[in-house]
């Protein structure tokens, strides 16, 4: 035994009282979910996971020698003797499904008999053995193949053999291996002898074949990777060397057992190729490998095996258990060995364990054995058990078991992984615990918990680097990063903390707090190189120019070269965000916002600029350029490369600062932004709708007017440039632009802040009168005659003009709004008689849509003035007389208010009015006389109709002109009609009815008008002669009509067009 193995008790024994294992077994193999056991009576027993009999098969007449399993085709291959003597040795191939079915049927049929006879279970099973013909049968010996003792059997059917054939190798004591192959899946296929391999050494008499093992192609590929899979616990543990060296090299034996010399000789120089089928042959004197494709031989070792059953295939390597060590081989050479001394009796494989049986016979001759379970990879002895009278060691479907010659069956169960780990933790074997967990494919969280305990153990021993190595492996598990961070916050362990935080970010698990802490670590260490490496990890080496290791924490731009570097970094971010694009920077492994804030606060402006550029955040870039570096030209150049919308946002945020440092350049940038871009730019921005919309974006000057609080003249130039150089409808919020520009024109003083400082308080401003002249032009430009609506708010413009007492503007706006009386009141307030007369002339003509009442107000204004206004009053009286705007009496009453006026001013006016009134009186008298005569005649005719009979002398019908024939209808109007000519309209004269209806409509309208006073007053207001309108309504009698009087009057009845008489 080797002291290189750590000893544990990870397996427990359990004796099975009732089982189906035969005491006369000779061989066994695991096939699927069953264990097949061959006996010396030619029977094959089938055992389940609990080692209970599932039946038996009578395979041979005398003895079963070997059993092998073909997993791909589910076949059972046996070699046995039909009769005593080796000459009857026969190779048989069975279908496992048919064997299981036949054995189960036979066992069920004889179960009752077995219970009654009370025979032991093996005997009962043997009595019920099923008979079944094999799928294929082949006699091993003939005249061509001399007889020899069969010592080994191997089968390969993994589908990779040539032609997808079943390969069977039979080893003989005579130093030969017979190879059989055939396609047993078809009805006509047969198993044929395809070759004989000679394995005798060149000298000596030890040539018996003791072991045969086929190496499958996928197993060769596995061992071709140095015998380690992707889940190699040694590799995962980080630091433990593999037991198996590279091909062509040997690994020294472990300490504790002597050195194992490397010796290999080959009869062929070929290398193992993935996909080839290899056969390992172990004899008493040699270990060999045969390439089944061309039957070429490679001598792996000049040592062999004296005992049978001490060679297995594990992880693609042939393991041979000799008395001094466990040797491992590849198809080319010996790969290594592990010292484990003891007289070997058997070797089996249980998952990752090698089950080694050694002879432990005592000096007194008592036969005994030792069962060892070795984890060679982890140098672990999982259990050792003493056995008496051992008959067989079986790895069945239910795990490992042994039975002795007395029929005692013992099963071995591995304890739970958690129990194993607790044992290892108590002995501080954390690395071994980790390797075991990896071998068990444990849950990642369990692996992380083991690493945490290992790290805690190392931390308690002050091995901080080793502890951190384990903590790093827990990243991504349930272990909170804060647990590790708190342990390494001490300044002396800041390097380890930095490593942990770097890995945390590399795994994409770093939060904003982690980023802050990592960057603070870099700044505390002043490790600019690592800071650069951390920031550039996802950006590539091309970005390193923006923050080289030569920059100090200040991060300032010291000259032209540095300024160009800053601008280059800014250009990259601008290209990502520029011209309508939605910039998306790389997916950084840290929170860019947190990194940016930490770097700025620590004074690493260049690095902060790099983070901003990688995150494609224009606002961050401008924060650094303007607030930290003071690079105003670079900032303006960067803003100019952004999309138009982003330019507008940037200028709103930083415009005050930029205007203070570079007013001309900033104003020029605003001019371009507030003007429509070139049409070609909008047409060549690609198919993106957002890009096209951005190219057409135009900013509003109103959003930036507050930036020019100290520089009104530049705001004036900006507004003038945009307004006078833009097309119709191209300026957004044009109304606000008009208001701003009008207010600047009307301002009393317009002085920039820098001019005030230069002139030390002197009034250095831009020509006030020139600005006021421009104000009237602006008002006219914004409200031209052809415009339906003005481009500015008239009310707002009026407020500005009143606030600044700008009379020309007020007059223009009142004129546009048709507020003529306000224009006259404005001139009256100013005392400008000439302008007042001119305004009355312009706006007092009713025919031109003016307001004639202006003259009356002007007359009243002049009469109320204390000075001599004779000339003005004469002009007003002349216009009033021409337009008949006021009654003479009203004019005289108004003039009488001024006691200083002379009669000569109104003498001619009064004479002309009296003469005109006389003519009107004479005309009215003539009209009265005529109407009185007509009224008297109508009254006389009405009285005649009421008092005197009326004679109808018409002889013809007034409608048809035919002679009147009874019945005849006569109307009081004098018309007569035949009744048939009237039809149903016999109540009124059809000839006089239209005129009568017209009169009724007039009366009805007059009555309706009496109930509409608003219409009367509107006519009164619109007429120049109000008295005439009132007299007309009185004459019609409308003034006497009320709702009560109209309700008392019934509808017109009777003979509307004359009385009706019918003969």
XYZ file of N, CA and C in Angstrom, residues 305-426:
366
model
N 1.212 -9.178 -16.760
C 0.427 -9.545 -15.586
C 0.453 -11.059 -15.437
N 0.685 -11.487 -14.216
C 0.615 -12.917 -13.968
C -0.798 -13.344 -13.597
N -1.555 -12.422 -12.981
C -2.927 -12.727 -12.557
C -3.906 -12.147 -13.561
N -4.983 -12.866 -13.785
C -6.037 -12.382 -14.688
C -6.956 -11.416 -13.941
N -7.676 -10.582 -14.739
C -8.662 -9.679 -14.157
C -8.077 -8.489 -13.450
N -6.854 -8.085 -13.784
C -6.224 -6.934 -13.125
C -5.949 -5.807 -14.113
N -6.790 -5.660 -15.133
C -6.646 -4.564 -16.111
C -8.031 -4.041 -16.476
N -8.193 -2.734 -16.455
C -9.451 -2.094 -16.837
C -9.131 -0.852 -17.663
N -10.141 -0.321 -18.311
C -10.015 0.924 -19.080
C -10.724 2.036 -18.315
N -9.986 3.072 -17.994
C -10.572 4.195 -17.253
C -10.141 5.512 -17.902
N -11.125 6.305 -18.289
C -10.895 7.616 -18.913
C -9.960 7.501 -20.110
N -10.144 6.426 -20.912
C -9.371 6.256 -22.123
C -7.998 5.673 -21.916
N -7.633 5.373 -20.695
C -6.317 4.822 -20.395
C -6.462 3.387 -19.894
N -5.538 2.551 -20.302
C -5.487 1.189 -19.782
C -4.774 1.231 -18.436
N -5.465 0.745 -17.403
C -4.889 0.678 -16.060
C -4.582 -0.781 -15.758
N -3.313 -1.046 -15.456
C -2.857 -2.401 -15.140
C -2.381 -2.403 -13.692
N -2.958 -3.286 -12.883
C -2.624 -3.373 -11.465
C -1.568 -4.455 -11.260
N -0.316 -4.015 -11.064
C 0.753 -4.930 -10.717
C 1.016 -4.833 -9.222
N 1.885 -5.680 -8.728
C 2.081 -5.760 -7.291
C 2.698 -4.502 -6.715
N 3.450 -3.760 -7.517
C 4.130 -2.577 -6.987
C 3.375 -1.278 -7.231
N 2.568 -1.222 -8.297
C 1.921 0.056 -8.635
C 0.782 -0.179 -9.622
N 0.074 0.899 -9.884
C -0.974 0.926 -10.909
C -0.405 1.662 -12.112
N -0.290 0.955 -13.233
C 0.320 1.519 -14.437
C -0.775 1.925 -15.421
N -0.510 3.004 -16.144
C -1.478 3.527 -17.109
C -0.800 3.635 -18.468
N -1.595 3.324 -19.525
C -1.036 3.267 -20.870
C -1.980 3.946 -21.849
N -1.347 4.550 -22.866
C -2.054 5.019 -24.056
C -1.726 4.049 -25.190
N -2.332 4.188 -26.353
C -1.996 3.270 -27.454
C -0.550 3.385 -27.928
N 0.190 4.431 -27.500
C 1.569 4.595 -27.946
C 2.606 4.253 -26.881
N 2.292 4.531 -25.616
C 3.324 4.385 -24.603
C 2.704 4.327 -23.230
N 3.560 4.152 -22.246
C 3.084 4.179 -20.864
C 2.928 5.636 -20.436
N 1.792 5.959 -19.837
C 1.496 7.339 -19.479
C 1.931 7.678 -18.074
N 1.987 6.750 -17.205
C 2.367 7.059 -15.837
C 2.042 5.892 -14.944
N 2.350 6.060 -13.667
C 2.043 5.007 -12.706
C 1.824 5.623 -11.348
N 1.102 4.904 -10.511
C 0.816 5.333 -9.151
C 1.184 4.194 -8.221
N 2.075 4.475 -7.309
C 2.554 3.424 -6.404
C 1.425 2.962 -5.490
N 1.184 1.668 -5.504
C 0.220 1.057 -4.581
C 0.603 -0.412 -4.462
N 1.331 -0.731 -3.407
C 1.907 -2.053 -3.258
C 0.885 -3.049 -2.720
N 1.121 -4.308 -3.056
C 0.273 -5.394 -2.594
C 0.080 -6.417 -3.684
N -0.084 -7.656 -3.258
C -0.298 -8.741 -4.215
C -1.708 -8.616 -4.772
N -1.816 -8.229 -6.038
C -3.126 -7.907 -6.618
C -3.859 -9.184 -7.003
N -5.142 -9.188 -6.642
C -6.017 -10.298 -7.016
C -7.048 -9.896 -8.061
N -7.398 -8.629 -8.104
C -8.395 -8.192 -9.065
C -8.453 -6.675 -9.149
N -9.012 -6.193 -10.263
C -9.150 -4.744 -10.493
C -10.463 -4.492 -11.210
N -11.241 -3.584 -10.663
C -12.526 -3.211 -11.280
C -12.679 -1.696 -11.215
N -13.709 -1.209 -11.883
C -13.940 0.241 -11.957
C -15.346 0.537 -11.451
N -15.433 1.457 -10.490
C -16.704 1.928 -9.956
C -16.710 3.449 -10.056
N -17.391 3.937 -11.086
C -17.390 5.366 -11.366
C -15.958 5.890 -11.442
N -15.550 6.806 -10.563
C -14.185 7.331 -10.634
C -13.215 6.515 -9.790
N -13.747 5.538 -9.095
C -12.906 4.728 -8.203
C -12.366 3.507 -8.938
N -11.168 3.114 -8.551
C -10.606 1.826 -8.922
C -10.751 0.896 -7.726
N -11.420 -0.234 -7.966
C -11.626 -1.228 -6.908
C -10.496 -2.246 -7.023
N -9.572 -2.172 -6.074
C -8.388 -3.026 -6.086
C -8.524 -4.067 -4.981
N -8.346 -5.332 -5.370
C -8.376 -6.427 -4.392
C -6.962 -6.977 -4.246
N -6.487 -7.024 -3.006
C -5.145 -7.525 -2.730
C -5.214 -8.737 -1.799
N -4.172 -9.556 -1.909
C -4.083 -10.754 -1.076
C -3.526 -10.354 0.287
N -4.274 -10.735 1.325
C -3.861 -10.391 2.686
C -3.780 -11.656 3.547
N -3.263 -12.691 2.914
C -3.178 -13.969 3.620
C -2.217 -13.845 4.783
N -2.649 -14.295 5.941
C -1.839 -14.205 7.161
C -0.742 -15.260 7.147
N 0.295 -15.105 7.960
C 1.387 -16.094 7.998
C 0.939 -17.493 8.392
N -0.166 -17.571 9.134
C -0.632 -18.892 9.531
C -1.386 -19.601 8.429
N -1.555 -18.954 7.290
C -2.183 -19.593 6.152
C -3.659 -19.326 6.001
N -4.232 -18.500 6.872
C -5.653 -18.184 6.748
C -5.861 -17.257 5.550
N -6.667 -17.730 4.598
C -6.894 -16.948 3.375
C -7.775 -15.753 3.666
N -7.316 -14.595 3.260
C -8.089 -13.355 3.421
C -7.665 -12.374 2.330
N -8.503 -11.380 2.114
C -8.254 -10.367 1.078
C -8.609 -8.992 1.621
N -8.091 -7.988 0.933
C -8.405 -6.597 1.258
C -9.024 -5.932 0.030
N -10.138 -5.248 0.264
C -10.828 -4.507 -0.806
C -10.538 -3.024 -0.624
N -9.932 -2.417 -1.627
C -9.564 -1.004 -1.564
C -10.323 -0.230 -2.650
N -10.829 0.931 -2.272
C -11.490 1.830 -3.233
C -10.623 3.078 -3.358
N -9.972 3.196 -4.528
C -8.992 4.251 -4.751
C -9.545 5.325 -5.698
N -9.388 6.567 -5.272
C -9.596 7.710 -6.169
C -8.200 8.194 -6.556
N -7.707 7.635 -7.674
C -6.322 7.885 -8.050
C -6.086 9.351 -8.364
N -7.041 9.970 -8.983
C -6.861 11.372 -9.375
C -6.676 12.267 -8.163
N -7.442 12.010 -7.118
C -7.376 12.844 -5.922
C -6.500 12.250 -4.827
N -5.791 11.129 -5.146
C -4.925 10.487 -4.155
C -5.691 10.187 -2.867
N -6.810 9.544 -3.020
C -7.714 9.335 -1.894
C -8.070 7.865 -1.810
N -7.926 7.299 -0.625
C -8.367 5.931 -0.359
C -9.700 6.032 0.359
N -10.782 5.779 -0.388
C -12.126 6.016 0.142
C -12.571 4.935 1.099
N -11.908 3.791 1.118
C -12.301 2.739 2.048
C -11.469 1.490 1.855
N -11.256 0.758 2.924
C -10.556 -0.530 2.885
C -11.334 -1.499 3.762
N -11.568 -2.718 3.218
C -12.382 -3.689 3.919
C -11.698 -5.058 3.843
N -11.651 -5.755 4.948
C -11.106 -7.096 4.979
C -12.159 -8.127 4.595
N -11.769 -9.108 3.781
C -12.698 -10.128 3.285
C -12.115 -11.506 3.553
N -12.976 -12.448 3.926
C -12.591 -13.832 4.175
C -13.248 -14.731 3.139
N -12.433 -15.559 2.509
C -12.965 -16.493 1.528
C -13.652 -15.814 0.370
N -13.027 -14.807 -0.180
C -13.626 -14.024 -1.265
C -13.850 -14.896 -2.496
N -15.057 -14.771 -3.031
C -15.382 -15.504 -4.255
C -15.403 -14.584 -5.458
N -15.952 -13.402 -5.327
C -16.049 -12.490 -6.468
C -16.264 -11.073 -5.970
N -15.751 -10.124 -6.746
C -16.021 -8.696 -6.558
C -16.803 -8.227 -7.779
N -17.991 -7.714 -7.543
C -18.910 -7.422 -8.638
C -19.290 -5.942 -8.599
N -19.232 -5.313 -9.753
C -19.787 -3.975 -9.934
C -21.048 -4.144 -10.760
N -22.157 -4.199 -10.080
C -23.422 -4.455 -10.742
C -24.257 -3.205 -10.894
N -25.509 -3.358 -11.342
C -26.395 -2.195 -11.490
C -26.717 -1.532 -10.167
N -26.582 -2.286 -9.077
C -26.852 -1.708 -7.765
C -25.627 -1.241 -7.056
N -24.462 -1.190 -7.748
C -23.242 -0.713 -7.143
C -22.265 -1.851 -6.892
N -21.372 -1.628 -5.945
C -20.301 -2.585 -5.646
C -20.792 -3.609 -4.628
N -20.393 -4.857 -4.883
C -20.758 -5.930 -3.951
C -19.702 -7.015 -4.013
N -19.592 -7.752 -2.923
C -18.705 -8.928 -2.870
C -19.478 -10.098 -2.277
N -19.147 -11.254 -2.742
C -19.672 -12.433 -2.059
C -18.553 -13.446 -1.896
N -18.689 -14.182 -0.839
C -17.650 -15.143 -0.504
C -18.119 -16.555 -0.822
N -17.244 -17.470 -0.545
C -17.550 -18.851 -0.884
C -18.651 -19.421 -0.016
N -18.904 -18.777 1.131
C -19.985 -19.242 2.003
C -21.330 -18.681 1.584
N -21.389 -17.920 0.510
C -22.642 -17.349 0.023
C -23.038 -16.052 0.687
N -22.143 -15.438 1.407
C -22.438 -14.166 2.081
C -22.200 -13.025 1.100
N -23.260 -12.191 0.908
C -23.202 -11.043 -0.021
C -23.151 -9.749 0.777
N -22.165 -8.938 0.470
C -22.004 -7.636 1.129
C -21.989 -6.545 0.055
N -22.827 -5.525 0.270
C -22.869 -4.383 -0.647
C -22.172 -3.182 0.010
N -21.629 -2.324 -0.838
C -20.865 -1.175 -0.368
C -21.486 0.098 -0.947
N -21.839 1.008 -0.047
C -22.509 2.251 -0.444
C -21.634 3.447 -0.058
N -21.501 4.339 -0.984
C -20.751 5.564 -0.712
C -21.614 6.519 0.099
N -21.031 7.076 1.137
C -21.785 8.029 1.962
C -22.063 9.285 1.147
N -22.992 10.080 1.646
C -23.376 11.295 0.930
C -22.190 12.259 0.822
N -22.247 13.043 -0.211
C -21.167 14.005 -0.444
C -21.041 14.989 0.713
N -22.163 15.395 1.271
C -22.096 16.355 2.385
C -21.343 15.765 3.569
N -21.531 14.457 3.816
C -20.809 13.813 4.919
C -19.314 13.768 4.631
N -18.979 13.453 3.388
C -17.565 13.433 3.013
C -16.936 14.809 3.183
N -17.683 15.834 2.781
C -17.133 17.184 2.873
C -16.918 17.605 4.317
N -17.832 17.227 5.196
C -17.662 17.594 6.594
C -16.413 16.950 7.183
N -16.164 15.703 6.787
C -14.954 15.037 7.265
C -13.712 15.772 6.779
N -13.735 16.159 5.525
C -12.577 16.850 4.963
C -12.400 18.230 5.583
N -13.498 18.908 5.856
C -13.399 20.231 6.465
C -12.791 20.141 7.864
N -13.143 19.088 8.608
C -12.595 18.946 9.955
C -11.084 18.755 9.921
